[in-house]
Coordinates of C-alpha atoms in Angstrom, one line a residue:
Chain A
M1 CA 88.9 130.9 116.6
I2 CA 88.6 127.2 115.5
H3 CA 87.6 124.6 117.9
V4 CA 87.7 121.0 116.9
E5 CA 86.6 118.2 119.2
N6 CA 86.7 114.5 118.8
L7 CA 86.7 114.8 115.1
T8 CA 86.4 111.3 113.5
K9 CA 86.0 110.2 109.9
Y10 CA 85.4 106.7 108.6
Y11 CA 85.5 105.7 105.0
N12 CA 83.4 102.6 105.2
A13 CA 85.3 100.6 107.8
F14 CA 88.5 102.5 107.4
C15 CA 89.2 105.1 110.0
A16 CA 91.0 108.0 108.4
V17 CA 90.8 110.5 111.3
D18 CA 90.5 109.3 114.8
H19 CA 89.2 111.5 117.5
I20 CA 91.2 114.6 116.8
S21 CA 90.8 117.6 119.1
L22 CA 92.4 121.0 118.3
D23 CA 92.2 124.6 119.1
I24 CA 93.4 127.1 116.6
H25 CA 93.8 130.6 117.6
K26 CA 93.6 133.9 115.6
G27 CA 96.8 134.9 113.8
E28 CA 98.4 131.5 114.1
I29 CA 100.1 129.7 111.2
L30 CA 99.5 126.1 111.9
G31 CA 101.3 123.3 110.2
L32 CA 99.7 120.0 109.8
L33 CA 102.4 117.4 109.4
G34 CA 102.2 113.7 108.8
P35 CA 103.3 110.9 106.5
N36 CA 101.2 110.0 103.4
G37 CA 97.7 108.8 104.3
A38 CA 98.0 110.1 107.9
G39 CA 94.6 112.0 107.5
K40 CA 95.9 115.5 106.9
T41 CA 93.8 116.1 103.8
T42 CA 90.8 114.5 105.3
T43 CA 91.0 116.7 108.3
L44 CA 91.3 119.8 106.2
R45 CA 88.4 118.7 104.0
M46 CA 86.2 118.4 107.1
L47 CA 87.3 121.8 108.3
T48 CA 86.3 123.4 105.0
G49 CA 83.0 121.6 104.9
Y50 CA 83.7 119.4 101.9
F51 CA 83.3 116.2 104.0
M52 CA 80.9 115.7 106.8
P53 CA 82.6 114.2 109.9
T54 CA 81.4 110.8 111.0
S55 CA 81.3 112.2 114.5
G56 CA 82.7 115.1 116.5
T57 CA 82.3 118.9 116.2
I58 CA 83.9 121.7 114.4
R59 CA 83.2 125.2 115.6
V60 CA 84.5 128.3 113.7
K61 CA 83.8 131.4 115.7
D62 CA 80.1 130.9 116.7
H63 CA 79.2 128.5 113.9
T64 CA 79.2 124.8 113.9
I65 CA 79.7 122.8 110.7
D66 CA 76.5 120.8 110.9
E67 CA 74.2 123.7 111.6
N68 CA 75.8 126.5 109.6
P69 CA 78.2 125.3 107.1
L70 CA 77.5 128.2 104.7
E71 CA 78.7 130.7 107.3
I72 CA 81.9 128.8 107.9
K73 CA 82.5 128.5 104.2
K74 CA 82.3 132.3 104.0
L75 CA 85.0 132.6 106.6
I76 CA 87.4 130.1 105.1
G77 CA 89.5 130.4 101.9
Y78 CA 90.6 127.0 100.8
L79 CA 93.2 125.8 98.3
P80 CA 92.7 122.0 97.8
E81 CA 95.6 119.8 97.1
S82 CA 97.1 120.3 93.6
A83 CA 94.7 123.2 92.9
P84 CA 91.9 121.5 90.9
L85 CA 90.7 124.5 89.0
Y86 CA 88.3 124.7 86.0
H87 CA 90.6 123.8 83.1
N88 CA 89.0 125.6 80.3
M89 CA 88.4 128.9 82.0
L90 CA 90.7 131.9 81.5
V91 CA 92.5 133.0 84.7
Y92 CA 90.7 136.3 84.7
D93 CA 87.2 134.7 84.1
Y94 CA 87.9 132.2 86.8
L95 CA 88.9 134.9 89.4
D96 CA 85.9 136.9 88.3
Y97 CA 83.6 134.0 88.8
I98 CA 85.0 133.3 92.3
A99 CA 84.7 137.0 93.2
R100 CA 81.0 136.9 92.2
I101 CA 80.3 133.8 94.2
R102 CA 82.1 135.2 97.2
G103 CA 79.8 138.1 97.0
L104 CA 82.2 141.0 96.1
D105 CA 80.5 143.9 94.4
R106 CA 81.6 145.4 91.2
N107 CA 84.1 147.9 92.6
Q108 CA 85.6 145.7 95.2
K109 CA 85.9 143.0 92.6
S110 CA 88.1 144.6 90.1
A111 CA 90.3 146.1 92.9
R112 CA 90.6 142.8 94.6
I113 CA 91.4 140.9 91.4
R114 CA 94.0 143.5 90.5
F115 CA 95.6 143.2 94.0
L116 CA 95.7 139.5 93.9
A117 CA 97.2 139.4 90.4
D118 CA 100.0 141.6 91.7
T119 CA 100.5 139.6 95.0
C120 CA 100.5 136.2 93.3
G121 CA 102.4 137.4 90.3
L122 CA 99.6 136.6 87.7
N123 CA 99.5 139.8 85.7
S124 CA 101.2 138.2 82.6
V125 CA 98.8 135.2 82.5
M126 CA 95.4 136.7 83.2
H127 CA 94.2 136.0 79.6
F128 CA 95.5 132.4 79.5
P129 CA 93.3 129.3 79.9
I130 CA 94.2 127.7 83.2
N131 CA 94.9 124.5 81.2
D132 CA 97.9 126.1 79.6
L133 CA 99.6 127.2 82.9
S134 CA 102.5 125.4 84.5
K135 CA 101.9 123.7 87.8
G136 CA 103.4 126.5 89.8
L137 CA 101.3 129.2 88.1
R138 CA 98.2 127.1 88.6
Q139 CA 99.1 126.8 92.3
R140 CA 99.3 130.6 92.4
V141 CA 95.9 131.0 90.8
G142 CA 94.6 128.6 93.5
L143 CA 96.2 130.8 96.1
A144 CA 94.6 133.9 94.6
H145 CA 91.3 132.0 94.5
A146 CA 91.6 131.1 98.2
M147 CA 92.5 134.7 99.2
M148 CA 89.7 136.2 97.1
S149 CA 87.3 137.3 99.8
D150 CA 90.2 138.3 102.2
P151 CA 89.0 135.5 104.5
E152 CA 89.9 135.3 108.2
I153 CA 91.0 131.7 107.8
L154 CA 93.1 130.4 105.0
V155 CA 93.3 126.6 104.6
L156 CA 96.0 125.4 102.2
D157 CA 96.6 121.7 101.4
E158 CA 100.2 121.2 100.4
P159 CA 100.5 124.7 98.9
T160 CA 104.1 124.1 97.7
S161 CA 103.8 120.6 96.3
G162 CA 105.2 120.4 92.7
L163 CA 106.8 123.8 92.7
D164 CA 110.4 124.6 92.0
P165 CA 112.6 126.0 94.8
N166 CA 112.2 129.7 93.8
Q167 CA 108.4 129.3 93.6
I168 CA 108.4 127.6 97.0
V169 CA 110.3 130.5 98.5
E170 CA 107.8 133.0 96.9
I171 CA 104.7 131.1 98.1
R172 CA 106.2 130.8 101.5
D173 CA 106.8 134.5 101.7
I174 CA 103.2 135.1 100.7
I175 CA 101.9 132.7 103.3
R176 CA 104.0 134.4 106.0
Q177 CA 102.8 137.8 104.9
I178 CA 99.2 136.7 105.2
G179 CA 99.8 134.9 108.4
K180 CA 100.6 138.2 110.1
E181 CA 96.9 139.2 110.2
K182 CA 95.0 135.9 109.4
T183 CA 94.9 132.4 110.6
V184 CA 96.6 130.0 108.3
I185 CA 96.3 126.3 108.4
L186 CA 98.6 124.4 106.0
S187 CA 99.4 120.8 105.5
T188 CA 102.7 119.5 104.2
H189 CA 105.0 116.6 104.5
I190 CA 108.0 118.8 103.9
L191 CA 109.4 119.4 107.3
R192 CA 111.7 122.2 106.5
E193 CA 108.7 124.1 105.2
A194 CA 106.8 123.7 108.4
E195 CA 109.9 124.8 110.3
A196 CA 110.3 127.8 108.2
T197 CA 106.7 129.0 108.0
C198 CA 104.7 127.7 111.0
D199 CA 104.3 129.0 114.5
R200 CA 102.8 125.8 115.6
V201 CA 103.0 122.3 114.4
V202 CA 100.5 119.4 114.7
I203 CA 101.8 116.0 113.7
I204 CA 99.3 113.4 112.7
N205 CA 99.9 109.7 112.3
Q206 CA 97.4 107.1 111.4
G207 CA 94.5 109.5 112.1
K208 CA 95.7 110.5 115.5
I209 CA 97.5 113.6 116.9
V210 CA 100.9 112.5 118.1
A211 CA 102.3 115.9 118.8
D212 CA 100.9 119.4 119.1
D213 CA 103.2 122.2 120.2
L214 CA 105.0 125.4 119.1
T215 CA 107.6 124.7 116.5
E216 CA 110.5 125.7 118.9
N217 CA 109.2 123.5 121.8
L218 CA 108.9 120.5 119.5
K219 CA 112.4 121.0 118.3
K220 CA 113.7 121.1 121.9
S221 CA 111.9 117.9 122.9
A222 CA 113.4 116.0 120.0
G223 CA 115.4 113.0 120.9
K224 CA 115.7 111.5 124.4
E225 CA 119.3 110.7 123.8
R226 CA 122.2 112.7 122.4
V227 CA 123.8 111.3 119.3
I228 CA 127.4 112.2 118.5
H229 CA 129.2 111.3 115.3
I230 CA 132.9 110.8 115.0
S231 CA 135.2 110.0 112.1
L232 CA 138.7 108.8 112.7
L233 CA 141.6 107.9 110.7
N234 CA 144.4 105.5 111.6
A235 CA 142.3 103.9 114.2
D236 CA 141.4 100.3 115.0
R237 CA 137.8 99.4 115.6
N238 CA 138.2 97.3 118.7
A239 CA 140.7 99.7 120.3
V240 CA 138.2 102.6 119.7
E241 CA 135.4 100.7 121.3
A242 CA 137.5 99.8 124.4
Q243 CA 138.8 103.3 124.8
L244 CA 135.4 105.1 124.5
M245 CA 133.4 102.7 126.6
T246 CA 135.5 103.8 129.6
I247 CA 133.8 107.1 129.5
D248 CA 130.8 107.4 131.8
G249 CA 127.5 108.2 130.2
I250 CA 128.1 106.6 126.8
I251 CA 125.4 104.1 126.2
G252 CA 126.1 102.7 122.8
I253 CA 128.8 102.6 120.1
E254 CA 128.2 101.6 116.6
P255 CA 131.4 101.7 114.6
R256 CA 131.3 101.4 110.8
A257 CA 134.6 101.0 108.9
D258 CA 134.7 102.8 105.7
A259 CA 136.4 101.2 102.8
D260 CA 138.2 104.2 101.4
G261 CA 141.2 105.5 103.3
G262 CA 140.6 103.3 106.3
K263 CA 138.2 105.9 107.8
L264 CA 136.2 104.7 110.8
D265 CA 132.8 106.2 111.3
I266 CA 131.3 106.0 114.8
R267 CA 127.9 106.8 116.1
L268 CA 127.8 107.3 119.9
T269 CA 124.6 107.4 121.8
C270 CA 125.0 109.3 125.0
Q271 CA 122.8 109.9 128.1
P272 CA 120.8 113.1 127.6
A273 CA 121.8 114.8 130.9
A274 CA 125.4 116.0 130.2
D275 CA 127.3 117.1 127.2
M276 CA 129.9 114.3 126.6
R277 CA 131.9 116.0 123.9
E278 CA 134.6 117.3 126.2
N279 CA 135.3 113.9 127.7
I280 CA 135.2 112.2 124.3
Y281 CA 137.7 114.7 122.9
K282 CA 140.1 114.2 125.9
A283 CA 139.9 110.4 125.4
I284 CA 140.8 110.7 121.8
K285 CA 143.5 113.1 122.4
K286 CA 145.5 110.6 124.5
T287 CA 145.8 108.3 121.4
D288 CA 147.4 108.8 118.0
W289 CA 144.2 108.6 116.1
I290 CA 143.4 111.4 113.7
L291 CA 140.1 113.1 114.3
I292 CA 138.6 114.3 111.0
E293 CA 134.9 114.8 112.0
F294 CA 133.2 115.4 115.3
Y295 CA 129.7 116.6 115.7
Q296 CA 126.6 116.3 117.7
E297 CA 123.4 115.6 115.9
T298 CA 121.2 118.7 115.9
K299 CA 117.7 118.0 116.8
D300 CA 115.3 119.2 114.3
L301 CA 111.7 118.5 113.3
E302 CA 112.8 115.7 111.2
T303 CA 114.1 113.8 114.2
V304 CA 110.8 114.4 116.1
F305 CA 108.8 113.5 113.0
R306 CA 110.6 110.3 112.5
E307 CA 110.3 109.2 116.1
L308 CA 106.6 110.0 116.3
T309 CA 105.5 108.5 113.1
K310 CA 107.8 105.5 112.9
E311 CA 105.8 102.2 112.4
N312 CA 106.4 100.7 115.8
Chain B
M1 CA 69.3 132.8 94.6
K2 CA 72.1 135.1 93.5
Q3 CA 74.5 132.1 93.7
V4 CA 72.2 130.1 91.3
V5 CA 72.6 132.9 88.8
H6 CA 76.4 132.9 89.1
I7 CA 76.6 129.2 88.7
L8 CA 74.2 129.3 85.8
N9 CA 76.2 132.1 84.2
K10 CA 79.4 130.2 84.5
E11 CA 77.9 127.0 83.0
L12 CA 76.3 128.7 80.1
K13 CA 79.6 130.5 79.4
D14 CA 81.4 127.2 79.5
Y15 CA 78.9 125.8 77.0
F16 CA 79.2 128.6 74.5
I17 CA 83.0 129.2 74.8
S18 CA 83.8 125.7 74.1
P19 CA 82.5 124.0 70.9
I20 CA 80.1 121.8 72.8
A21 CA 77.1 124.0 72.4
Y22 CA 77.5 124.6 68.7
I23 CA 78.2 120.9 67.9
V24 CA 75.1 119.7 69.9
I25 CA 72.9 122.4 68.4
A26 CA 74.1 121.6 64.9
I27 CA 73.5 117.9 65.3
F28 CA 70.2 118.5 66.8
L29 CA 69.1 120.7 63.9
L30 CA 70.5 118.4 61.2
V31 CA 68.8 115.3 62.6
T32 CA 65.4 116.9 63.3
G33 CA 65.5 119.0 60.1
W34 CA 66.3 116.1 57.9
F35 CA 63.8 113.7 59.2
F36 CA 61.1 116.3 59.2
F37 CA 61.6 117.7 55.7
T38 CA 62.2 114.5 53.9
T39 CA 58.6 113.4 54.5
F40 CA 57.0 116.9 55.0
F41 CA 56.1 117.3 51.3
L42 CA 54.8 113.8 50.9
Y43 CA 52.2 114.4 53.6
N44 CA 51.2 117.5 52.0
Q45 CA 49.9 118.9 55.3
A46 CA 50.8 122.3 56.8
D47 CA 51.6 121.1 60.4
L48 CA 54.6 120.3 62.6
R49 CA 53.3 117.0 63.9
N50 CA 56.1 115.0 62.5
F51 CA 58.7 117.3 63.8
F52 CA 57.4 117.1 67.3
N53 CA 56.8 113.3 67.1
L54 CA 60.5 112.9 66.6
L55 CA 61.6 115.1 69.4
P56 CA 61.4 112.7 72.3
I57 CA 63.8 110.3 70.5
T58 CA 66.2 113.0 69.5
F59 CA 66.2 114.5 72.9
S60 CA 66.9 111.1 74.4
F61 CA 70.4 111.1 73.0
V62 CA 71.1 114.9 72.6
I63 CA 70.3 115.9 76.1
P64 CA 72.4 113.3 77.9
A65 CA 75.3 114.5 75.7
I66 CA 74.6 118.1 77.0
T67 CA 74.3 117.1 80.6
M68 CA 77.0 114.5 80.9
R69 CA 79.8 116.9 81.7
L70 CA 77.8 119.0 84.3
F71 CA 79.0 117.0 87.4
S72 CA 81.2 114.2 85.9
E73 CA 83.7 116.7 84.6
E74 CA 83.9 118.5 88.0
L75 CA 84.2 115.2 89.9
G76 CA 86.9 114.0 87.4
I77 CA 89.2 117.0 87.7
G78 CA 88.4 117.6 91.3
S79 CA 87.0 121.1 91.0
Y80 CA 83.9 119.8 92.7
E81 CA 85.9 120.2 95.9
I82 CA 86.4 123.9 95.2
L83 CA 82.7 124.3 94.3
R84 CA 81.6 122.6 97.5
T85 CA 83.8 124.7 99.7
L86 CA 82.5 127.9 98.3
P87 CA 79.6 129.4 100.1
V88 CA 76.9 127.7 97.9
T89 CA 74.4 125.1 98.9
F90 CA 73.6 121.8 97.1
R91 CA 70.4 123.4 95.9
D92 CA 72.2 126.4 94.3
I93 CA 74.6 124.0 92.5
V94 CA 71.9 121.6 91.2
I95 CA 69.4 124.3 90.2
G96 CA 72.2 126.4 88.5
K97 CA 73.4 123.6 86.5
F98 CA 69.9 122.4 85.6
L99 CA 68.9 125.8 84.3
A100 CA 72.0 126.0 82.2
G101 CA 71.1 122.7 80.5
V102 CA 67.5 123.9 80.0
L103 CA 68.6 127.2 78.5
L104 CA 70.9 125.4 76.1
I105 CA 68.0 123.2 74.9
A106 CA 65.9 126.3 74.5
A107 CA 68.7 127.8 72.4
A108 CA 68.7 124.7 70.2
L109 CA 65.0 125.0 69.8
I110 CA 65.0 128.7 68.8
P111 CA 66.3 128.1 65.2
T112 CA 63.5 125.6 64.6
L113 CA 61.0 128.4 65.1
S114 CA 61.7 129.2 61.4
Y115 CA 59.9 126.0 60.4
P116 CA 56.4 127.1 61.5
V117 CA 57.1 130.6 60.0
F118 CA 58.1 129.0 56.8
I119 CA 55.2 126.5 56.7
A120 CA 52.7 129.3 57.5
F121 CA 53.6 130.7 54.0
L122 CA 52.8 127.4 52.4
G123 CA 49.4 126.7 53.9
Q124 CA 47.0 127.2 56.7
L125 CA 49.0 126.5 59.8
D126 CA 47.1 125.9 63.1
W127 CA 49.2 127.8 65.7
G128 CA 47.6 126.1 68.7
P129 CA 49.5 122.8 68.4
V130 CA 52.6 124.7 67.5
A131 CA 52.6 126.7 70.7
G132 CA 51.7 123.6 72.6
G133 CA 54.4 121.6 70.9
Y134 CA 57.0 124.2 71.9
L135 CA 55.8 124.3 75.4
G136 CA 55.9 120.5 75.5
A137 CA 59.4 120.5 74.0
V138 CA 60.7 122.8 76.7
L139 CA 59.0 120.7 79.4
L140 CA 60.3 117.5 78.0
G141 CA 63.8 119.0 77.5
A142 CA 63.8 120.1 81.2
A143 CA 62.7 116.7 82.4
F144 CA 65.4 114.9 80.4
T145 CA 68.0 117.5 81.6
A146 CA 67.0 116.7 85.2
V147 CA 67.5 113.0 84.4
G148 CA 70.8 113.6 82.7
L149 CA 72.0 115.7 85.6
F150 CA 71.2 112.9 87.9
A151 CA 73.2 110.4 85.7
S152 CA 76.1 112.9 85.7
S153 CA 76.1 113.2 89.5
L154 CA 76.6 109.4 89.8
T155 CA 80.0 109.1 88.2
R156 CA 83.2 110.9 87.3
N157 CA 83.3 109.3 83.9
Q158 CA 81.4 111.3 81.3
I159 CA 80.8 108.4 79.0
I160 CA 79.1 106.4 81.7
A161 CA 77.0 109.4 82.6
F162 CA 76.0 109.7 78.9
I163 CA 75.0 106.1 78.6
V164 CA 73.1 106.0 81.9
G165 CA 71.3 109.2 81.0
A166 CA 70.5 108.0 77.5
I167 CA 69.2 104.7 78.8
I168 CA 66.8 106.3 81.3
C169 CA 65.6 108.9 78.7
F170 CA 65.1 106.2 76.1
S171 CA 63.2 104.1 78.5
L172 CA 60.9 107.0 79.5
T173 CA 60.3 107.6 75.8
L174 CA 59.7 104.1 74.6
V175 CA 58.0 102.5 77.7
D176 CA 54.5 103.2 76.5
Q177 CA 55.3 101.4 73.2
M178 CA 56.3 98.3 75.0
L179 CA 53.2 97.8 77.1
F180 CA 52.7 94.2 75.8
F181 CA 55.7 93.1 77.9
F182 CA 53.9 94.1 81.2
P183 CA 51.0 92.4 83.1
R184 CA 47.6 93.8 82.5
S185 CA 47.1 95.2 85.9
T186 CA 50.2 97.6 85.7
L187 CA 49.3 98.9 82.2
G188 CA 47.7 102.0 83.5
L189 CA 50.6 103.0 85.7
I190 CA 53.4 102.2 83.1
G191 CA 51.4 104.0 80.4
Y192 CA 51.3 107.0 82.6
L193 CA 55.2 106.9 83.0
G194 CA 55.8 107.3 79.3
A195 CA 57.2 110.7 78.5
D196 CA 56.2 110.3 74.8
F197 CA 52.5 110.0 75.8
H198 CA 52.4 113.2 77.8
F199 CA 54.4 115.1 75.3
K200 CA 52.1 114.2 72.5
N201 CA 49.1 115.3 74.6
I202 CA 50.6 118.7 75.0
A203 CA 51.8 118.8 71.3
R204 CA 48.3 118.3 70.2
G205 CA 47.6 121.7 71.8
V206 CA 45.7 120.3 74.8
I207 CA 47.3 121.6 77.9
D208 CA 46.2 119.2 80.6
S209 CA 47.3 119.7 84.2
R210 CA 48.1 116.0 84.4
D211 CA 50.8 116.2 81.7
I212 CA 52.3 119.4 83.2
L213 CA 52.4 117.6 86.5
Y214 CA 54.1 114.7 85.0
F215 CA 56.9 116.7 83.6
F216 CA 57.4 118.7 86.8
S217 CA 57.5 115.4 88.8
I218 CA 60.2 114.1 86.6
I219 CA 62.1 117.3 87.0
F220 CA 61.7 117.3 90.7
I221 CA 62.6 113.5 91.1
G222 CA 65.6 113.9 88.8
L223 CA 67.0 116.9 90.7
Y224 CA 66.3 115.4 94.1
C225 CA 68.1 112.2 93.2
A226 CA 71.0 114.3 91.9
N227 CA 71.0 116.1 95.2
L228 CA 71.0 112.8 97.1
A229 CA 73.8 111.3 95.0
L230 CA 76.0 114.3 95.7
R231 CA 75.3 114.2 99.4
E232 CA 76.3 110.6 99.4
K233 CA 79.8 111.7 98.4
E234 CA 80.5 113.7 101.6

């Protein structure tokens, strides 16, 4: 559906996006992740035709961005970061204007506006100036704006930024609903959001793609080592170290004595091959230490993200 | 072409929903009306020459005030990004906004049509120069709108857009009165650049293709430069 090849964008001498290549398929919900200033927004702006790439090609269906930007713009609905809408227009007037520019005829237009007002929960604010709306409502107007022409591709730049938890869940539901039939590309720096909504995740750091995989695969690949956390009472730091180091497969121990109650927190790094928990438990059982916490770090996107985007 | 109409509609609506249009029209009418009628009865002549003589100067600060928001506001609040990702071309955007400005100027000129009607009762009014004057006023207004639009496309700050626009418009108006600053060999060229000179030709009722061409060149150059300034932002 969308084919991006060697996409590069320089702002003067600063390289914001560095030779990105991507293929996005129909019906995919793609999450673009990355720390601040990684190039997410710039990438999306090039996809939507707001910025011209310094080099590289973007092809959407049969159109390329330099030859036929207008056709691509017709296919894409775009919600820019923080929904910069016309402040002094009424919500209805704004949606009406967008509908006209998107080329909806009279009948389609009123039906579509009504449908979007229902979907995005705007019925009670249609006659308010956009200026008077809360951030969340404005974001929803922006979403309605992006969905106006029922586009095949929806590009959303941080669609849930600045929303309260309830609104986030609502917007996520809407996105997942749309994602069943349409291609959705969204950028975010909230990892749990990407985990919850996206089929596929692309992580960008310093303008380069550092990971591109299905969300599940990425989670599986997280962490080359297993990390186990233990908390003990009634234990001596040195004795613990001596006892645990006898177990094969444990690479490192970082004990940290806690002031209150003499609790001892230990972070064990183990080799990835085997599950060490059984051996550790047996070793502790032999002593008179009291085990109050014992868990293996679950690998989630956060771990992957931090590993991939850490500064050296 | 359809997109131009949509953008034009939206901009016009913006002007007339907010107080901008009414304030600008009111100020324009007050200033021109006051200066015209304070001397009108002293001259004891049934013509509109003094009204039209004042127009280039009044337009020089009224029109940049109208056009300053057209791009600067969008660049400031970021809605320009939305506009550019809708299926519209640069040409649609620039022409749509330009026409909205011109129509607002025309709307400001309409109430002044009562002057010639009123004067026609007082004496023998020659309608030729009046018709020429209004044609010239619309052309001059359109040229200054194009210049103001260009100034607005340069910056996200409306005040800067206004000042830059006003400076260019004032220069175009006054340049042919400052000819003694320039070397003799360039006088012909610089004299030709003066908007005042061409406007007065038309306002005398003499429609010369050179004057028409002059205004259309200014419009074209203004819009083209605005177009370039916007492309530069990609």
